[in-house]
Amino acid sequence: MKYTIIIFLSCFQVSFCLGQTKKDYLQDESKVEKYTLPALLKLNNDKQVKTINEWENSRRPELLKIFSEEVYGQTMASSAALPYRIVSVNKKALNGIATRKEVQILLSRGKSARQLNLIIYTPNQIKEPVPVFLGLNFSGNQEMNADTGITITKYWTRFANEPGFNSAGIANEKSRARSEGRWNVELILSRGYGVATAYCGDLQLDRKDIYSLPDDFNKWYDPQKELRPDSSQWGAIGIWAWGLSRALDYLEKDPSVNAKKVAVIGHSRLGKSALWAGAQDKRFAMVISNDSGEGGAAITRRKFGETIKEINTSFPHWFADNFKKYNDKEESLPIDFHELMALIAPRPLYVASASEDL
């Protein structure tokens, strides 16, 4: 086979894990037990995959099916064309260097439809359609820059009582630019690229009790939805990944964007979402995952750092219920996450991992 995939491992010394503690995680590499990875290039019937055609038409669909049923949950078929509306355009944003556009993508045609609020910056110095970095954010579009023209999210966030958020987790003016260093909007624009983001909570709120709330995606989505009320129903990561593809649907229509060169990006839980989005949707030209960890770029059979049981316990709403079958039984999972990354081939993949983020 001529396909290649390149994984860049970038290790940074960090001592924080976005609220996670080290708990009883295995932290000593010398204590990692021997394990055997599932064979990537072997079909379920044990036939060896030897050609690109066998990979694309036989093995790749097998792997997608297993990840859908056993890990992330089954992704529903997307609507042919979700409606959208352009809310605002500022052609002189950021002191004139950029055009800022806010777009509402209506996520269903029903009366109770929520919107994916997409914000896009493109550089004014480039007159042709530009490549774009697309990713979801944690606390609303206003986190990416101090630009006061960015609409502040009205949805709940998980940052209650932190600077910029009230006791109910609702953002205010002080939340602007809280994650500016993660987005580097001006730097990206200066290199001739665009950047686009939307709040992950526009799709599914990141909270354990979401399934009991009316905000649950599965309750408000189009009544004709194709969701499965069983243990293979998708979790939040699957929904977030689906939303990234819906954002790309719009970017394909935007004349300022080169939709053939959209890189999907994400950090931590949203890094998992970027990987799953890129694995499923071949339209993404590149995938960038930062600190995606367990359920992302980490090899789960190593049982090093966070494990399946620990992530399912801490975040039971992220994955399909089927994934819980593998708590303390990593070796029985029929796939591992090298195969998730392989699903992105032959497109480029960048994986960054922090050496102390277990």
Short mmCIF file of N, CA and C in Angstrom, two decimals, residues 98-232:
data_model
loop_
_atom_site.label_atom_id
_atom_site.label_comp_id
_atom_site.label_asym_id
_atom_site.label_seq_id
_atom_site.Cartn_x
_atom_site.Cartn_y
_atom_site.Cartn_z
N ALA A 98 -8.58 42.06 9.13
CA ALA A 98 -9.39 40.85 8.93
C ALA A 98 -10.85 41.21 8.62
N THR A 99 -11.52 40.24 8.04
CA THR A 99 -12.97 40.27 7.93
C THR A 99 -13.53 39.27 8.92
N ARG A 100 -14.41 39.76 9.80
CA ARG A 100 -15.05 38.87 10.77
C ARG A 100 -16.49 38.63 10.34
N LYS A 101 -16.85 37.35 10.31
CA LYS A 101 -18.20 36.96 9.91
C LYS A 101 -18.79 36.04 10.96
N GLU A 102 -20.02 36.32 11.38
CA GLU A 102 -20.75 35.44 12.29
C GLU A 102 -21.91 34.80 11.53
N VAL A 103 -21.98 33.48 11.63
CA VAL A 103 -22.98 32.72 10.89
C VAL A 103 -23.72 31.80 11.84
N GLN A 104 -25.03 31.79 11.77
CA GLN A 104 -25.85 30.85 12.54
C GLN A 104 -26.27 29.70 11.62
N ILE A 105 -25.84 28.50 11.98
CA ILE A 105 -26.26 27.31 11.25
C ILE A 105 -27.41 26.68 12.03
N LEU A 106 -28.58 26.62 11.45
CA LEU A 106 -29.74 26.04 12.12
C LEU A 106 -29.59 24.53 12.09
N LEU A 107 -29.54 23.91 13.24
CA LEU A 107 -29.17 22.49 13.31
C LEU A 107 -30.32 21.55 13.00
N SER A 108 -31.51 22.08 12.84
CA SER A 108 -32.64 21.28 12.36
C SER A 108 -33.68 22.24 11.83
N ARG A 109 -34.69 21.69 11.21
CA ARG A 109 -35.74 22.53 10.62
C ARG A 109 -36.93 22.70 11.56
N GLY A 110 -36.87 22.07 12.73
CA GLY A 110 -37.97 22.15 13.68
C GLY A 110 -38.02 23.51 14.36
N LYS A 111 -39.14 23.81 15.00
CA LYS A 111 -39.34 25.09 15.67
C LYS A 111 -38.40 25.27 16.86
N SER A 112 -37.97 24.16 17.46
CA SER A 112 -37.10 24.24 18.63
C SER A 112 -35.62 24.13 18.27
N ALA A 113 -35.30 24.35 16.99
CA ALA A 113 -33.92 24.19 16.53
C ALA A 113 -32.96 25.12 17.26
N ARG A 114 -31.84 24.58 17.68
CA ARG A 114 -30.75 25.40 18.19
C ARG A 114 -29.83 25.76 17.03
N GLN A 115 -28.92 26.68 17.31
CA GLN A 115 -28.01 27.13 16.26
C GLN A 115 -26.56 26.85 16.64
N LEU A 116 -25.80 26.49 15.64
CA LEU A 116 -24.35 26.45 15.79
C LEU A 116 -23.84 27.82 15.37
N ASN A 117 -23.33 28.57 16.33
CA ASN A 117 -22.91 29.95 16.08
C ASN A 117 -21.43 29.97 15.68
N LEU A 118 -21.21 30.04 14.39
CA LEU A 118 -19.87 29.94 13.82
C LEU A 118 -19.30 31.34 13.60
N ILE A 119 -18.06 31.55 14.03
CA ILE A 119 -17.38 32.80 13.76
C ILE A 119 -16.17 32.51 12.89
N ILE A 120 -15.94 33.35 11.89
CA ILE A 120 -14.87 33.13 10.93
C ILE A 120 -14.08 34.42 10.76
N TYR A 121 -12.77 34.32 10.87
CA TYR A 121 -11.88 35.43 10.54
C TYR A 121 -11.07 35.04 9.31
N THR A 122 -11.03 35.92 8.32
CA THR A 122 -10.18 35.71 7.15
C THR A 122 -9.32 36.95 6.94
N PRO A 123 -8.09 36.78 6.43
CA PRO A 123 -7.16 37.92 6.28
C PRO A 123 -7.53 38.81 5.10
N ASN A 124 -7.51 40.10 5.30
CA ASN A 124 -7.85 41.03 4.22
C ASN A 124 -6.75 41.15 3.18
N GLN A 125 -5.50 40.79 3.55
CA GLN A 125 -4.42 40.96 2.60
C GLN A 125 -4.43 39.90 1.51
N ILE A 126 -5.23 38.84 1.70
CA ILE A 126 -5.32 37.77 0.71
C ILE A 126 -6.64 37.93 -0.05
N LYS A 127 -6.58 38.02 -1.34
CA LYS A 127 -7.78 38.27 -2.14
C LYS A 127 -8.45 37.00 -2.66
N GLU A 128 -7.80 35.87 -2.50
CA GLU A 128 -8.36 34.61 -2.97
C GLU A 128 -8.85 33.80 -1.77
N PRO A 129 -9.64 32.76 -1.99
CA PRO A 129 -10.11 31.91 -0.88
C PRO A 129 -8.92 31.34 -0.10
N VAL A 130 -9.02 31.34 1.23
CA VAL A 130 -7.88 30.96 2.07
C VAL A 130 -8.14 29.64 2.79
N PRO A 131 -7.07 28.90 3.10
CA PRO A 131 -7.19 27.73 3.98
C PRO A 131 -7.64 28.19 5.37
N VAL A 132 -8.33 27.32 6.08
CA VAL A 132 -8.90 27.70 7.39
C VAL A 132 -8.64 26.61 8.42
N PHE A 133 -8.32 27.04 9.65
CA PHE A 133 -8.28 26.16 10.80
C PHE A 133 -9.65 26.23 11.48
N LEU A 134 -10.30 25.09 11.63
CA LEU A 134 -11.64 25.01 12.21
C LEU A 134 -11.61 24.14 13.46
N GLY A 135 -12.13 24.67 14.58
CA GLY A 135 -12.21 23.87 15.80
C GLY A 135 -13.30 24.39 16.71
N LEU A 136 -13.76 23.56 17.61
CA LEU A 136 -14.71 23.99 18.62
C LEU A 136 -13.97 24.60 19.80
N ASN A 137 -14.69 25.41 20.58
CA ASN A 137 -14.10 26.01 21.77
C ASN A 137 -14.88 25.61 23.02
N PHE A 138 -14.34 25.92 24.19
CA PHE A 138 -14.86 25.45 25.47
C PHE A 138 -15.87 26.37 26.14
N SER A 139 -15.83 27.67 25.83
CA SER A 139 -16.63 28.58 26.64
C SER A 139 -17.30 29.70 25.86
N GLY A 140 -17.41 29.57 24.56
CA GLY A 140 -18.03 30.60 23.74
C GLY A 140 -17.03 31.27 22.82
N ASN A 141 -17.50 31.78 21.69
CA ASN A 141 -16.60 32.35 20.70
C ASN A 141 -15.80 33.53 21.23
N GLN A 142 -16.34 34.21 22.24
CA GLN A 142 -15.65 35.38 22.80
C GLN A 142 -14.34 35.01 23.47
N GLU A 143 -14.11 33.71 23.74
CA GLU A 143 -12.86 33.31 24.40
C GLU A 143 -11.65 33.48 23.50
N MET A 144 -11.86 33.58 22.18
CA MET A 144 -10.74 33.51 21.25
C MET A 144 -10.01 34.83 21.05
N ASN A 145 -10.68 35.97 21.37
CA ASN A 145 -10.06 37.25 21.08
C ASN A 145 -10.78 38.35 21.86
N ALA A 146 -10.10 39.47 22.06
CA ALA A 146 -10.69 40.60 22.79
C ALA A 146 -11.65 41.42 21.93
N ASP A 147 -11.78 41.09 20.68
CA ASP A 147 -12.67 41.78 19.74
C ASP A 147 -14.08 41.88 20.35
N THR A 148 -14.52 43.11 20.63
CA THR A 148 -15.82 43.29 21.28
C THR A 148 -16.99 43.04 20.34
N GLY A 149 -16.69 42.84 19.05
CA GLY A 149 -17.76 42.52 18.10
C GLY A 149 -18.19 41.07 18.14
N ILE A 150 -17.47 40.24 18.88
CA ILE A 150 -17.82 38.82 18.97
C ILE A 150 -19.00 38.67 19.92
N THR A 151 -20.03 37.99 19.47
CA THR A 151 -21.20 37.75 20.32
C THR A 151 -20.85 36.77 21.43
N ILE A 152 -21.22 37.12 22.66
CA ILE A 152 -20.95 36.25 23.81
C ILE A 152 -22.02 35.17 23.90
N THR A 153 -21.60 33.94 24.11
CA THR A 153 -22.58 32.85 24.20
C THR A 153 -23.54 33.07 25.36
N LYS A 154 -24.78 32.65 25.16
CA LYS A 154 -25.80 32.75 26.21
C LYS A 154 -26.04 31.41 26.88
N TYR A 155 -25.39 30.37 26.38
CA TYR A 155 -25.59 29.04 26.95
C TYR A 155 -24.74 28.83 28.20
N TRP A 156 -25.15 27.84 28.98
CA TRP A 156 -24.39 27.40 30.16
C TRP A 156 -22.98 26.98 29.73
N THR A 157 -22.00 27.27 30.58
CA THR A 157 -20.65 26.73 30.42
C THR A 157 -20.24 26.07 31.73
N ARG A 158 -19.16 25.31 31.70
CA ARG A 158 -18.72 24.60 32.91
C ARG A 158 -17.77 25.44 33.76
N PHE A 159 -17.74 26.76 33.55
CA PHE A 159 -16.77 27.60 34.25
C PHE A 159 -17.42 28.50 35.30
N ALA A 160 -18.43 27.98 35.98
CA ALA A 160 -19.14 28.75 37.00
C ALA A 160 -18.17 29.31 38.04
N ASN A 161 -18.36 30.60 38.37
CA ASN A 161 -17.60 31.31 39.40
C ASN A 161 -16.15 31.59 39.02
N GLU A 162 -15.75 31.23 37.80
CA GLU A 162 -14.41 31.62 37.35
C GLU A 162 -14.48 33.03 36.78
N PRO A 163 -13.35 33.73 36.66
CA PRO A 163 -13.38 35.09 36.10
C PRO A 163 -14.05 35.11 34.74
N GLY A 164 -15.06 35.96 34.61
CA GLY A 164 -15.78 36.07 33.35
C GLY A 164 -17.07 35.27 33.30
N PHE A 165 -17.40 34.58 34.41
CA PHE A 165 -18.61 33.74 34.43
C PHE A 165 -19.31 33.90 35.78
N ASN A 166 -20.64 33.88 35.77
CA ASN A 166 -21.36 34.00 37.03
C ASN A 166 -21.51 32.63 37.69
N SER A 167 -22.25 32.58 38.77
CA SER A 167 -22.37 31.33 39.53
C SER A 167 -23.14 30.26 38.79
N ALA A 168 -23.85 30.65 37.74
CA ALA A 168 -24.59 29.68 36.92
C ALA A 168 -23.80 29.25 35.69
N GLY A 169 -22.57 29.74 35.56
CA GLY A 169 -21.76 29.35 34.41
C GLY A 169 -22.04 30.15 33.15
N ILE A 170 -22.75 31.28 33.27
CA ILE A 170 -23.05 32.12 32.11
C ILE A 170 -21.96 33.16 31.94
N ALA A 171 -21.48 33.30 30.70
CA ALA A 171 -20.36 34.20 30.42
C ALA A 171 -20.78 35.66 30.42
N ASN A 172 -19.81 36.53 30.73
CA ASN A 172 -20.02 37.97 30.63
C ASN A 172 -18.83 38.61 29.92
N GLU A 173 -18.79 39.93 29.89
CA GLU A 173 -17.76 40.65 29.14
C GLU A 173 -16.34 40.27 29.56
N LYS A 174 -16.15 39.94 30.82
CA LYS A 174 -14.82 39.62 31.30
C LYS A 174 -14.30 38.27 30.79
N SER A 175 -15.17 37.51 30.12
CA SER A 175 -14.73 36.23 29.56
C SER A 175 -14.05 36.39 28.20
N ARG A 176 -14.08 37.60 27.66
CA ARG A 176 -13.45 37.82 26.36
C ARG A 176 -11.94 37.55 26.43
N ALA A 177 -11.45 36.87 25.42
CA ALA A 177 -10.02 36.60 25.26
C ALA A 177 -9.44 35.71 26.36
N ARG A 178 -10.29 34.97 27.10
CA ARG A 178 -9.77 34.12 28.19
C ARG A 178 -8.85 33.02 27.65
N SER A 179 -9.05 32.63 26.39
CA SER A 179 -8.20 31.59 25.79
C SER A 179 -7.51 32.12 24.53
N GLU A 180 -7.22 33.40 24.53
CA GLU A 180 -6.64 34.05 23.36
C GLU A 180 -5.34 33.38 22.91
N GLY A 181 -4.54 32.92 23.90
CA GLY A 181 -3.27 32.30 23.56
C GLY A 181 -3.41 30.97 22.86
N ARG A 182 -4.57 30.35 22.99
CA ARG A 182 -4.79 29.08 22.29
C ARG A 182 -5.17 29.28 20.83
N TRP A 183 -5.70 30.46 20.51
CA TRP A 183 -6.21 30.69 19.16
C TRP A 183 -5.26 31.50 18.29
N ASN A 184 -4.53 32.44 18.87
CA ASN A 184 -3.53 33.18 18.10
C ASN A 184 -4.08 33.71 16.78
N VAL A 185 -5.22 34.38 16.86
CA VAL A 185 -5.92 34.78 15.65
C VAL A 185 -5.05 35.66 14.75
N GLU A 186 -4.42 36.68 15.33
CA GLU A 186 -3.63 37.60 14.51
C GLU A 186 -2.45 36.90 13.84
N LEU A 187 -1.81 35.97 14.56
CA LEU A 187 -0.69 35.23 13.97
C LEU A 187 -1.15 34.39 12.79
N ILE A 188 -2.26 33.69 12.96
CA ILE A 188 -2.80 32.87 11.88
C ILE A 188 -3.12 33.73 10.66
N LEU A 189 -3.77 34.87 10.90
CA LEU A 189 -4.13 35.76 9.80
C LEU A 189 -2.89 36.30 9.09
N SER A 190 -1.85 36.61 9.86
CA SER A 190 -0.63 37.18 9.26
C SER A 190 0.06 36.18 8.35
N ARG A 191 -0.20 34.90 8.55
CA ARG A 191 0.41 33.88 7.69
C ARG A 191 -0.47 33.52 6.49
N GLY A 192 -1.61 34.20 6.37
CA GLY A 192 -2.45 33.98 5.20
C GLY A 192 -3.52 32.93 5.36
N TYR A 193 -3.81 32.56 6.60
CA TYR A 193 -4.84 31.57 6.87
C TYR A 193 -6.04 32.21 7.56
N GLY A 194 -7.17 31.53 7.52
CA GLY A 194 -8.33 31.93 8.28
C GLY A 194 -8.51 31.01 9.47
N VAL A 195 -9.38 31.42 10.41
CA VAL A 195 -9.67 30.60 11.58
C VAL A 195 -11.16 30.69 11.87
N ALA A 196 -11.75 29.56 12.24
CA ALA A 196 -13.19 29.51 12.50
C ALA A 196 -13.44 28.66 13.74
N THR A 197 -14.42 29.06 14.53
CA THR A 197 -14.74 28.29 15.73
C THR A 197 -16.21 28.45 16.10
N ALA A 198 -16.67 27.54 16.94
CA ALA A 198 -18.01 27.60 17.52
C ALA A 198 -17.94 26.95 18.89
N TYR A 199 -18.83 27.33 19.77
CA TYR A 199 -18.87 26.78 21.12
C TYR A 199 -19.43 25.35 21.08
N CYS A 200 -18.72 24.42 21.71
CA CYS A 200 -19.19 23.02 21.69
C CYS A 200 -20.57 22.89 22.34
N GLY A 201 -20.88 23.78 23.30
CA GLY A 201 -22.18 23.75 23.96
C GLY A 201 -23.34 24.14 23.09
N ASP A 202 -23.06 24.75 21.93
CA ASP A 202 -24.13 25.00 20.97
C ASP A 202 -24.74 23.67 20.51
N LEU A 203 -23.92 22.63 20.55
CA LEU A 203 -24.33 21.31 20.09
C LEU A 203 -24.82 20.45 21.26
N GLN A 204 -23.93 20.23 22.22
CA GLN A 204 -24.25 19.45 23.40
C GLN A 204 -23.50 20.03 24.59
N LEU A 205 -24.21 20.35 25.65
CA LEU A 205 -23.56 20.89 26.84
C LEU A 205 -22.67 19.81 27.47
N ASP A 206 -21.54 20.25 28.00
CA ASP A 206 -20.56 19.32 28.56
C ASP A 206 -20.84 19.12 30.04
N ARG A 207 -21.89 18.36 30.36
CA ARG A 207 -22.24 18.11 31.74
C ARG A 207 -22.81 16.70 31.91
N LYS A 208 -22.49 16.10 33.05
CA LYS A 208 -22.85 14.70 33.30
C LYS A 208 -24.35 14.46 33.23
N ASP A 209 -25.13 15.45 33.65
CA ASP A 209 -26.57 15.26 33.74
C ASP A 209 -27.31 15.67 32.48
N ILE A 210 -26.61 15.83 31.38
CA ILE A 210 -27.21 16.37 30.17
C ILE A 210 -28.40 15.55 29.68
N TYR A 211 -28.36 14.22 29.86
CA TYR A 211 -29.44 13.38 29.32
C TYR A 211 -30.76 13.59 30.06
N SER A 212 -30.71 14.21 31.23
CA SER A 212 -31.94 14.48 31.99
C SER A 212 -32.47 15.88 31.73
N LEU A 213 -31.79 16.65 30.89
CA LEU A 213 -32.16 18.04 30.66
C LEU A 213 -32.78 18.24 29.28
N PRO A 214 -33.65 19.24 29.13
CA PRO A 214 -34.22 19.52 27.81
C PRO A 214 -33.17 20.00 26.80
N ASP A 215 -32.00 20.43 27.30
CA ASP A 215 -30.93 20.87 26.41
C ASP A 215 -30.24 19.71 25.69
N ASP A 216 -30.51 18.49 26.10
CA ASP A 216 -29.89 17.32 25.45
C ASP A 216 -30.20 17.34 23.96
N PHE A 217 -29.15 17.25 23.16
CA PHE A 217 -29.30 17.24 21.70
C PHE A 217 -30.35 16.23 21.26
N ASN A 218 -30.35 15.06 21.87
CA ASN A 218 -31.23 13.98 21.45
C ASN A 218 -32.71 14.31 21.68
N LYS A 219 -33.00 15.32 22.50
CA LYS A 219 -34.39 15.70 22.78
C LYS A 219 -34.90 16.78 21.82
N TRP A 220 -34.03 17.72 21.43
CA TRP A 220 -34.52 18.84 20.64
C TRP A 220 -34.27 18.71 19.15
N TYR A 221 -33.44 17.74 18.75
CA TYR A 221 -33.16 17.62 17.32
C TYR A 221 -34.43 17.24 16.55
N ASP A 222 -34.39 17.44 15.27
CA ASP A 222 -35.52 17.17 14.37
C ASP A 222 -36.26 15.89 14.76
N PRO A 223 -37.59 15.94 14.89
CA PRO A 223 -38.37 14.73 15.25
C PRO A 223 -38.15 13.55 14.32
N GLN A 224 -37.68 13.82 13.11
CA GLN A 224 -37.41 12.73 12.16
C GLN A 224 -36.00 12.18 12.30
N LYS A 225 -35.37 12.49 13.43
CA LYS A 225 -33.98 12.09 13.65
C LYS A 225 -33.81 10.58 13.57
N GLU A 226 -32.58 10.18 13.29
CA GLU A 226 -32.26 8.76 13.15
C GLU A 226 -31.41 8.28 14.32
N LEU A 227 -31.73 8.77 15.51
CA LEU A 227 -30.97 8.37 16.69
C LEU A 227 -31.43 7.01 17.19
N ARG A 228 -30.51 6.27 17.77
CA ARG A 228 -30.81 4.93 18.25
C ARG A 228 -30.92 4.97 19.78
N PRO A 229 -32.07 4.61 20.33
CA PRO A 229 -32.23 4.64 21.79
C PRO A 229 -31.66 3.40 22.45
N ASP A 230 -30.38 3.15 22.22
CA ASP A 230 -29.76 1.97 22.81
C ASP A 230 -28.33 2.28 23.19
N SER A 231 -27.58 1.27 23.55
CA SER A 231 -26.23 1.48 24.08
C SER A 231 -25.22 1.90 23.03
N SER A 232 -25.62 1.97 21.76
CA SER A 232 -24.71 2.48 20.74
C SER A 232 -25.08 3.90 20.33
#
